[in-house]
Short mmCIF file of C-alpha atoms in Angstrom, two decimals:
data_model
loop_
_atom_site.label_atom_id
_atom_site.label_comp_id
_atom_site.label_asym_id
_atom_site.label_seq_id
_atom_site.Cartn_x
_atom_site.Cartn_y
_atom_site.Cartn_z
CA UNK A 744 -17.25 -27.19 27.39
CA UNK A 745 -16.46 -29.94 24.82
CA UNK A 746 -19.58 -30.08 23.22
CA UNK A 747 -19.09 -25.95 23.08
CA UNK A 748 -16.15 -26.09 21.44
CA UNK A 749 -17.48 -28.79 18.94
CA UNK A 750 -20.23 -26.28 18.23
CA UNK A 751 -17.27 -23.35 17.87
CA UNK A 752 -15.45 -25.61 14.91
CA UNK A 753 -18.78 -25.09 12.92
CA UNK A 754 -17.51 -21.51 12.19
CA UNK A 755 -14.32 -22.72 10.31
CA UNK A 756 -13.52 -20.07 8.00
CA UNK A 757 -16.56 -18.07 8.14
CA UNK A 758 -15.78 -16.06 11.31
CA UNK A 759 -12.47 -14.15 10.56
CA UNK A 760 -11.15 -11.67 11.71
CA UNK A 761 -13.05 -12.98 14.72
CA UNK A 762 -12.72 -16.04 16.44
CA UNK A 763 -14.83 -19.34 16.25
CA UNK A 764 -16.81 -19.48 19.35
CA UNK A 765 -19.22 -21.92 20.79
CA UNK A 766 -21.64 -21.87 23.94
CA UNK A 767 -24.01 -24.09 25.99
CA UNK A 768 -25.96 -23.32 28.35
CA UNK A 769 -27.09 -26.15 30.92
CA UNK A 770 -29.11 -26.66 34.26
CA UNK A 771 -28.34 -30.40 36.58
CA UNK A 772 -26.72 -31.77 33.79
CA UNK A 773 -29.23 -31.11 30.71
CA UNK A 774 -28.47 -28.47 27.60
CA UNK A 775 -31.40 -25.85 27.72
CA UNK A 776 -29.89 -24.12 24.43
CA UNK A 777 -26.53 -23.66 22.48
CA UNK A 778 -25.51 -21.77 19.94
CA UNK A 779 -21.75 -20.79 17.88
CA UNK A 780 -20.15 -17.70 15.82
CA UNK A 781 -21.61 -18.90 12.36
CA UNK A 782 -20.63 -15.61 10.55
CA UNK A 783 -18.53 -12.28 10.93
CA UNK A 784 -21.26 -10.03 11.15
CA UNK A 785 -24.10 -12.24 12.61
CA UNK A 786 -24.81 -12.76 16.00
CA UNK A 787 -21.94 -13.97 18.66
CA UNK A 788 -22.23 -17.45 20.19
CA UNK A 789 -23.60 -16.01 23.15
CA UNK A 790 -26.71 -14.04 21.79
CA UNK A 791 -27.16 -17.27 19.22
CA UNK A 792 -27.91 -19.37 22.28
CA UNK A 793 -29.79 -17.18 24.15
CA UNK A 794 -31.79 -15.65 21.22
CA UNK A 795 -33.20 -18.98 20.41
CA UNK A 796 -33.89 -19.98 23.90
CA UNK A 797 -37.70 -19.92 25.17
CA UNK A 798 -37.17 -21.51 28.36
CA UNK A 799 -36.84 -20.03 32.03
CA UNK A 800 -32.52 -19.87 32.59
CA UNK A 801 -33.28 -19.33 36.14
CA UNK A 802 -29.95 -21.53 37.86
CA UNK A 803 -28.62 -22.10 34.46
CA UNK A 804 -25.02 -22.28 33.76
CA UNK A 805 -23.49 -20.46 30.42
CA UNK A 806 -20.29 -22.29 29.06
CA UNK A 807 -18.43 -20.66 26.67
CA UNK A 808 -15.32 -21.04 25.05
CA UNK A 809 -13.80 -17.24 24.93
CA UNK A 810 -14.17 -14.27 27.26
CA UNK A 811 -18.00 -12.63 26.37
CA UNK A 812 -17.45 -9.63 24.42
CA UNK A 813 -17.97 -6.36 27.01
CA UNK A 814 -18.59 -4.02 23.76
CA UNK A 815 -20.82 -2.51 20.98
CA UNK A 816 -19.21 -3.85 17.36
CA UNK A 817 -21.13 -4.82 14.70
CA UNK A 818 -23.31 -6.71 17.38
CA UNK A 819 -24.32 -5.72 20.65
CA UNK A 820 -22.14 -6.87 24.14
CA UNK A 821 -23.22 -10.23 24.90
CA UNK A 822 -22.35 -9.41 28.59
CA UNK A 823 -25.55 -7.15 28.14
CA UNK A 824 -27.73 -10.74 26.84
CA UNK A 825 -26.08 -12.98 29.65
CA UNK A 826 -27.18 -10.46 32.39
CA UNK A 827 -30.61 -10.00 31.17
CA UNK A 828 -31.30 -13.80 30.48
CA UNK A 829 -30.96 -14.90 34.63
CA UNK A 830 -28.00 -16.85 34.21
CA UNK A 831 -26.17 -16.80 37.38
CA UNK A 832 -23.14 -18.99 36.45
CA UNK A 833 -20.25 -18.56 33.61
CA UNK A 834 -17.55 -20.78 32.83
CA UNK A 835 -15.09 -19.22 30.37
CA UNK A 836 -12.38 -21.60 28.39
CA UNK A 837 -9.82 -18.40 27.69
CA UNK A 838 -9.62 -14.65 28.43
CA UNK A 839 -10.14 -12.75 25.07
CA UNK A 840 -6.97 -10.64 24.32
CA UNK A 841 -8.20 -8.19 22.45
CA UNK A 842 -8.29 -5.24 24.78
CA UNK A 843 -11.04 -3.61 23.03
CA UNK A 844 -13.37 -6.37 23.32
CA UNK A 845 -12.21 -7.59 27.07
CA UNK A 846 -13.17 -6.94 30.10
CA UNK A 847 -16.32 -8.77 29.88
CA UNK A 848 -15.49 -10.84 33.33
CA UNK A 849 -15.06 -7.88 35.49
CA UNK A 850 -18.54 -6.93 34.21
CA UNK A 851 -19.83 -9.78 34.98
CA UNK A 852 -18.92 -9.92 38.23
CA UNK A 853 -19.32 -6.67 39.23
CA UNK A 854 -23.13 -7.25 38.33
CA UNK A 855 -23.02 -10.00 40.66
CA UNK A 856 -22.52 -13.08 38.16
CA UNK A 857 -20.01 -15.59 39.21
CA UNK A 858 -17.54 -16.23 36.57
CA UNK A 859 -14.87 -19.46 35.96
CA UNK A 860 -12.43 -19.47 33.87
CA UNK A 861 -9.47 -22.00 32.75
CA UNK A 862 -11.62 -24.96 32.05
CA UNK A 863 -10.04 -26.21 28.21
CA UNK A 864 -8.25 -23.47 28.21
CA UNK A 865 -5.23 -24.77 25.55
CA UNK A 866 -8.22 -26.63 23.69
CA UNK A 867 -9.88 -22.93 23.51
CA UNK A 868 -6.35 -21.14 22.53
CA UNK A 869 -5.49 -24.08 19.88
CA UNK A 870 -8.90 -23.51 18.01
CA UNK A 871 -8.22 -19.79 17.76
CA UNK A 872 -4.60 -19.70 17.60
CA UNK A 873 -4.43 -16.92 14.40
CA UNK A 874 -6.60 -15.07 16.11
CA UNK A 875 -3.97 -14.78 19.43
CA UNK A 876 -0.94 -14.59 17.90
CA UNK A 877 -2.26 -11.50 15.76
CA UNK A 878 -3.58 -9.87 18.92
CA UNK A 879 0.04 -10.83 20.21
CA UNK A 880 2.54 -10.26 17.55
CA UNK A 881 1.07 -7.66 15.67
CA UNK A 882 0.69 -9.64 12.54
CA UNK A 883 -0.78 -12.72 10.78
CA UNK A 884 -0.19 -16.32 12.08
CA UNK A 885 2.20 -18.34 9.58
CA UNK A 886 0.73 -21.63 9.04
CA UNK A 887 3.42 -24.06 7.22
CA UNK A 888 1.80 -26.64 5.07
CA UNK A 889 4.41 -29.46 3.47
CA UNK A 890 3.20 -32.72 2.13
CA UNK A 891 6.17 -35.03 2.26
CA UNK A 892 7.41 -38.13 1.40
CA UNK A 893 8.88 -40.76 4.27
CA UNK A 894 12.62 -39.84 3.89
CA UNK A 895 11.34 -36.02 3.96
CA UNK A 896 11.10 -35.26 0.24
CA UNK A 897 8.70 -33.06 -1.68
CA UNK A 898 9.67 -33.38 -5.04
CA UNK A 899 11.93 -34.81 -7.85
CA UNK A 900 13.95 -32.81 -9.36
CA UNK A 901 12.69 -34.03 -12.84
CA UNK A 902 9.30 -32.59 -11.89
CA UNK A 903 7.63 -35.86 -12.63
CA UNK A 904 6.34 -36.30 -8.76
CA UNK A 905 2.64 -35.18 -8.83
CA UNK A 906 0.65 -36.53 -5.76
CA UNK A 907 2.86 -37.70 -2.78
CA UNK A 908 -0.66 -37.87 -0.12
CA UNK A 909 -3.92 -39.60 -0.33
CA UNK A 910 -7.15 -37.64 -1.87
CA UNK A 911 -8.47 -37.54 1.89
CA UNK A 912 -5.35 -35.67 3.08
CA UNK A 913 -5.17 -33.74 -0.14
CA UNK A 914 -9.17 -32.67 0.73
CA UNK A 915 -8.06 -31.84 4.00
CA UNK A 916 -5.56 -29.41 2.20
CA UNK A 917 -8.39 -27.96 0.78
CA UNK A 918 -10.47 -27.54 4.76
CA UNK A 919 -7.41 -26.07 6.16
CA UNK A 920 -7.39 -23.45 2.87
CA UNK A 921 -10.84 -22.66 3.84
CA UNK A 922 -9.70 -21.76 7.11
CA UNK A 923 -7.10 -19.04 6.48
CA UNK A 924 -7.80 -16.09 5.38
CA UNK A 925 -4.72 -16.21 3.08
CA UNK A 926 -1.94 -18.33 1.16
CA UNK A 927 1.67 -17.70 -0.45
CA UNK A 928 3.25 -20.28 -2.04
CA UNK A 929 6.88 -19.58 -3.79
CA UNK A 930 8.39 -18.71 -7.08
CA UNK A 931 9.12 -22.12 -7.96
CA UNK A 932 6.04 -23.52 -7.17
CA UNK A 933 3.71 -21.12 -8.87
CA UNK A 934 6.25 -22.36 -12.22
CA UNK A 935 6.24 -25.90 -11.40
CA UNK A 936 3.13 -26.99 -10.26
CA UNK A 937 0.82 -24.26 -11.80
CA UNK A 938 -1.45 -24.85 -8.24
CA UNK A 939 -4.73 -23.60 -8.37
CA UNK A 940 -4.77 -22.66 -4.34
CA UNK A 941 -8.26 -23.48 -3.76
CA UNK A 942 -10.62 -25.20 -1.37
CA UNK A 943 -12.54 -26.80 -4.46
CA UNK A 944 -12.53 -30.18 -3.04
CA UNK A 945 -14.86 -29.26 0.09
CA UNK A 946 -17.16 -26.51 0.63
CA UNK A 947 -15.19 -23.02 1.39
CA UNK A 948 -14.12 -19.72 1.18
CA UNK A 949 -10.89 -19.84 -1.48
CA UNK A 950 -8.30 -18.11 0.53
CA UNK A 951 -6.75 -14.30 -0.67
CA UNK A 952 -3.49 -15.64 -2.59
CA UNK A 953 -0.41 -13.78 -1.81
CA UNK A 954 2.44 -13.89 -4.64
CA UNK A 955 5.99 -12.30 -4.16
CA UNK A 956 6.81 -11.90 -7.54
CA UNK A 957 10.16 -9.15 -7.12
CA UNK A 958 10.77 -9.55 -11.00
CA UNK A 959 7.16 -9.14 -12.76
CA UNK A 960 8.28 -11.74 -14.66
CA UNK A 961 5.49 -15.22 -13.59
CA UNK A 962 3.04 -15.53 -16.29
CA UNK A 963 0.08 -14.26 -16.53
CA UNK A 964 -1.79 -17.22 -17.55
CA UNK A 965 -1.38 -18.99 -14.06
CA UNK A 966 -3.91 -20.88 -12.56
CA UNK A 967 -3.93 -18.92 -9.41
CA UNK A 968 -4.41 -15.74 -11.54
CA UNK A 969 -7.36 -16.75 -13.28
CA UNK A 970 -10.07 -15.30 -10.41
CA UNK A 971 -10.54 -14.49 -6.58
CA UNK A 972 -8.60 -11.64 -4.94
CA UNK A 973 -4.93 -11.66 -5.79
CA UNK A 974 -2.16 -9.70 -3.58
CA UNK A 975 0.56 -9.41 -6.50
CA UNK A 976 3.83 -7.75 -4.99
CA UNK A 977 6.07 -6.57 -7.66
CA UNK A 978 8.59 -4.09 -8.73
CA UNK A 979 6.74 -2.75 -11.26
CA UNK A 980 3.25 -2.45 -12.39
CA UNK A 981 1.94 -4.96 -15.12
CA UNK A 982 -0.64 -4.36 -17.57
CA UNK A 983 -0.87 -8.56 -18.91
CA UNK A 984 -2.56 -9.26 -15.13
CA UNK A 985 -6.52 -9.24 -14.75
CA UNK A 986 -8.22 -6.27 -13.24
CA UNK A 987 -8.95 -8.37 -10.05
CA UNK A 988 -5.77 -8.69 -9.42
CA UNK A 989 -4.62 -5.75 -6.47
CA UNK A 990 -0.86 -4.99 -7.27
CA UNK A 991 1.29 -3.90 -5.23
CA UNK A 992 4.45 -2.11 -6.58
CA UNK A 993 7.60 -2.15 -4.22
CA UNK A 994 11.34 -0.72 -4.73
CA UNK A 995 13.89 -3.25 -6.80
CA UNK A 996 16.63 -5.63 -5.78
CA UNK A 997 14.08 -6.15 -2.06
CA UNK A 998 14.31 -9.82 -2.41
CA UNK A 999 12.38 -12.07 -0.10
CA UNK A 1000 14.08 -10.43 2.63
CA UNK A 1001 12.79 -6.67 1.90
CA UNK A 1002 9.23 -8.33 0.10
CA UNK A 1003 8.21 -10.60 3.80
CA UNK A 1004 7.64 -7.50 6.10
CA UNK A 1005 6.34 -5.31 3.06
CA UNK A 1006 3.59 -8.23 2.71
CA UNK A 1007 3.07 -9.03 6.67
CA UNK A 1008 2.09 -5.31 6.63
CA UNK A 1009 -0.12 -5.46 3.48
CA UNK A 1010 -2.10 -8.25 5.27
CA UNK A 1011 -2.27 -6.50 8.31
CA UNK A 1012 -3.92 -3.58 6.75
CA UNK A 1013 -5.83 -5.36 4.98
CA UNK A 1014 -7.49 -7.25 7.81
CA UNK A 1015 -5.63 -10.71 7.42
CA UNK A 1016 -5.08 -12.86 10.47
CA UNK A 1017 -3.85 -15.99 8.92
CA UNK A 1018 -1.31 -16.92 6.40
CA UNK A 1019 -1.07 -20.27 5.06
CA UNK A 1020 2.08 -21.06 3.96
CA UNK A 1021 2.40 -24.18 1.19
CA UNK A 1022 6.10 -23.58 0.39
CA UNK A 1023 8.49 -25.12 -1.74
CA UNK A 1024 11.98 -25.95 0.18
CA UNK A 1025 13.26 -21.80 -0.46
CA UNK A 1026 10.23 -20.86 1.67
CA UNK A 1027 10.23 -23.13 3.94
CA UNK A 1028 13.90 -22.36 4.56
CA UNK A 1029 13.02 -18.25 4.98
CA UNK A 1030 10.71 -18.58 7.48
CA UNK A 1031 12.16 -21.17 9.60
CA UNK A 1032 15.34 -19.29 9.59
CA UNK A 1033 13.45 -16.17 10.97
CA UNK A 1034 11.40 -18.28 13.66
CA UNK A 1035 8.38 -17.27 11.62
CA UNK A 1036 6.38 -20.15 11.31
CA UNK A 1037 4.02 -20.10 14.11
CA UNK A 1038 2.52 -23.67 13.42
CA UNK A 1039 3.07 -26.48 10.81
CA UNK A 1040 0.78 -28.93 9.12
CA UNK A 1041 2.88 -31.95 8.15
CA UNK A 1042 1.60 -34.47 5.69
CA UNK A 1043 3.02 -37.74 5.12
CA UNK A 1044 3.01 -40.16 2.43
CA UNK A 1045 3.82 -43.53 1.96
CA UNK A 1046 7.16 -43.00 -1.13
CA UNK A 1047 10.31 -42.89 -0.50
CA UNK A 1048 12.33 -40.52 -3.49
CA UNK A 1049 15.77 -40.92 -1.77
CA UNK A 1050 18.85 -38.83 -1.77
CA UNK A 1051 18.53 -37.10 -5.65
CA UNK A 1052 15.22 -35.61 -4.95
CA UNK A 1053 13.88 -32.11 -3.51
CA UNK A 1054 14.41 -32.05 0.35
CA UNK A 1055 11.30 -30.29 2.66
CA UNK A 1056 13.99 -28.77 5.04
CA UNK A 1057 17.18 -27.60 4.36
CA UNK A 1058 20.02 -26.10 5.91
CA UNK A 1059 22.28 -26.70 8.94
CA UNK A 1060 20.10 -25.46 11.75
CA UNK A 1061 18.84 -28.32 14.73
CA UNK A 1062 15.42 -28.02 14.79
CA UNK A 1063 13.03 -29.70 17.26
CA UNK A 1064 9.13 -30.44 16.18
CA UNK A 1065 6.79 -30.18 19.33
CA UNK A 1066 3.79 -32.58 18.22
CA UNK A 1067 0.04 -31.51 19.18
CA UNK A 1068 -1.71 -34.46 17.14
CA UNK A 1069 -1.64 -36.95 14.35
CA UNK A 1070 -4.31 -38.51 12.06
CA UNK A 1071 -4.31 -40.90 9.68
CA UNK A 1072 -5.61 -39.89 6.22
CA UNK A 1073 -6.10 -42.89 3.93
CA UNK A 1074 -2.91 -44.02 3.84
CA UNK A 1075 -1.08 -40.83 4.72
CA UNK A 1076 -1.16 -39.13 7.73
CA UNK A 1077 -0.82 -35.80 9.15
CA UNK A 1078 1.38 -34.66 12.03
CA UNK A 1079 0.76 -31.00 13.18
CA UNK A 1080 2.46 -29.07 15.85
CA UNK A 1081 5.40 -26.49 15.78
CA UNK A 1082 8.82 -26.33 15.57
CA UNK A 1083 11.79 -25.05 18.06
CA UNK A 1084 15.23 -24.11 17.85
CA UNK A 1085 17.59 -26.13 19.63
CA UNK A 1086 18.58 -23.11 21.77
CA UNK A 1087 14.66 -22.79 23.09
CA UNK A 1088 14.83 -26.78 24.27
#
């Protein structure tokens, strides 16, 4: 099941709105064939392994890290592959929650397969967690990405702070960008730094950029302006912004607190899954407030700006950071996990 969700990881931002899968198929201890989710649209991890497979699966066993799909999409169920290809044995990592694809189990079983499931189970659920949370909450997952000094800083106030992280955790700024379908970074920021808000450090998909702009008033010569797909949300329509920019005109005097839900159902529409979230203190501040912030990627680097500068977090509420892993990167390193209200400890 490791090496299948290994193989899963391969689809990193290529697979939305679906989920990275992987699967290996094995008989007394030896891979026959494997195969992953490369593409939305192509074939499913399942049928990739099995399609490529020219040996007898007689007594094989399938692992696989999500539920197999029990319906016709864009490609065909892969319960339909397993149960013509002689496997007799599935282990699944995590039931699949959409209810339009599940249901792939009791199919299985009911044609006389016998099916596992639980083994990496979190590991599965981790890997995929946009794709759960918008099958559970009805909207995108918010991913919060911060890159902070020691004492918790992410900026002077002069402006003269460029880089506080290493290029290695700055490129993997750019892999996690490739992963999300989308990114919003605030007002300030946009005016500040000018950021770009691409993946052009690695090989990726640049992310749909997502600008709450109430006013009209950012310029139009930004950086993040200049090309890709732009989701502009405004009061009033603009004729100084490039064609490929979509705008979206909204009522006056909203504020961040009428714009959020406006955009959350925007993306929705639209198909987005994932929101990455590379805020400036104001934003940061928003979401946490509102329990939005379904995960957080923390970068560290080695400075220390002290007491005059731009704190990451701000206001008076006790907030509790449950850690899932750390890496080093360089010499910064990257904590990533999720944060909890006092009350929930």
């Amino acid at each position: 099941m490791r090496r299948a969700l290994a193989l899963a990881r391969k689809g990193w931002g290529r697979t939305f709105p679906n989920p990275m899968v992987g699967c290996v198929v094995a008989r007394d201890s030896k891979v026959i064939t494997e195969g992953f989710h490369r593409c939305f649209g192509e074939a499913h991890a399942e049928a990739a392994a099995l399609e490529t497979c020219e040996e007898s699966l007689a007594g094989a066993t399938m692992y696989v890290t999500l539920e197999p799909c029990n319906h016709h999409g864009k490609t065909k169920p892969c319960t339909e592959a397993i149960l013509n290809s002689s496997i007799k044995r599935v282990v699944i990592a995590a039931l699949d929650p959409n209810p339009v694809a599940s249901g792939g189990i009791g199919f299985l079983r009911s044609k006389g397969i016998q099916c596992d499931v639980g083994l990496l189970q979190s590991e599965s659920k981790n890997l995929n967690r946009p794709f759960f949370v918008n099958i559970e909450k009805g909207r995108p997952m918010i991913a919060l990405k911060l890159a902070l000094t020691m004492d918790g800083r992410i900026a002077r106030r002069d402006g003269s702070s460029k880089w506080i992280t290493s290029m290695a955790a700055r490129k993997r700024v750019h892999h996690l960008r490739a992963g999300y379908q989308a990114i919003l970074v605030g007002r300030q920021t946009y005016l500040q730094d000018d950021p770009e808000l691409t993946c052009r450090l690695v090989r990726g998909r640049d992310p749909i950029r997502v600008c709450l702009d109430e006013a009209g008033t950012l310029p139009s010569r930004l950086k993040a302006f200049r090309e890709g797909k732009v989701l502009y949300f405004s009061s009033k329509f603009r004729l100084d912004l490039p064609s490929h920019i979509e705008q979206i005109i909204v009522s006056q005097k909203q504020g961040y607190e009428g714009l959020w839900p406006i955009a959350l159902e925007e993306m929705k529409a639209r198909g987005i899954i994932s929101l990455l979230v590379e805020g400036g203190g104001v934003v940061t501040q928003f979401l946490l407030q509102r329990d939005c912030v379904d995960f957080a990627h923390l970068f560290y680097g080695p400075k220390i700006f002290g007491e005059g500068a731009v704190p990451g977090f701000r206001g008076p509420e006790e907030r509790a950071f449950q850690l899932f892993s750390t890496q080093r990167l360089g010499d910064s390193f990257l904590l990533e996990g999720r944060f909890r209200c006092s009350q929930e400890l």
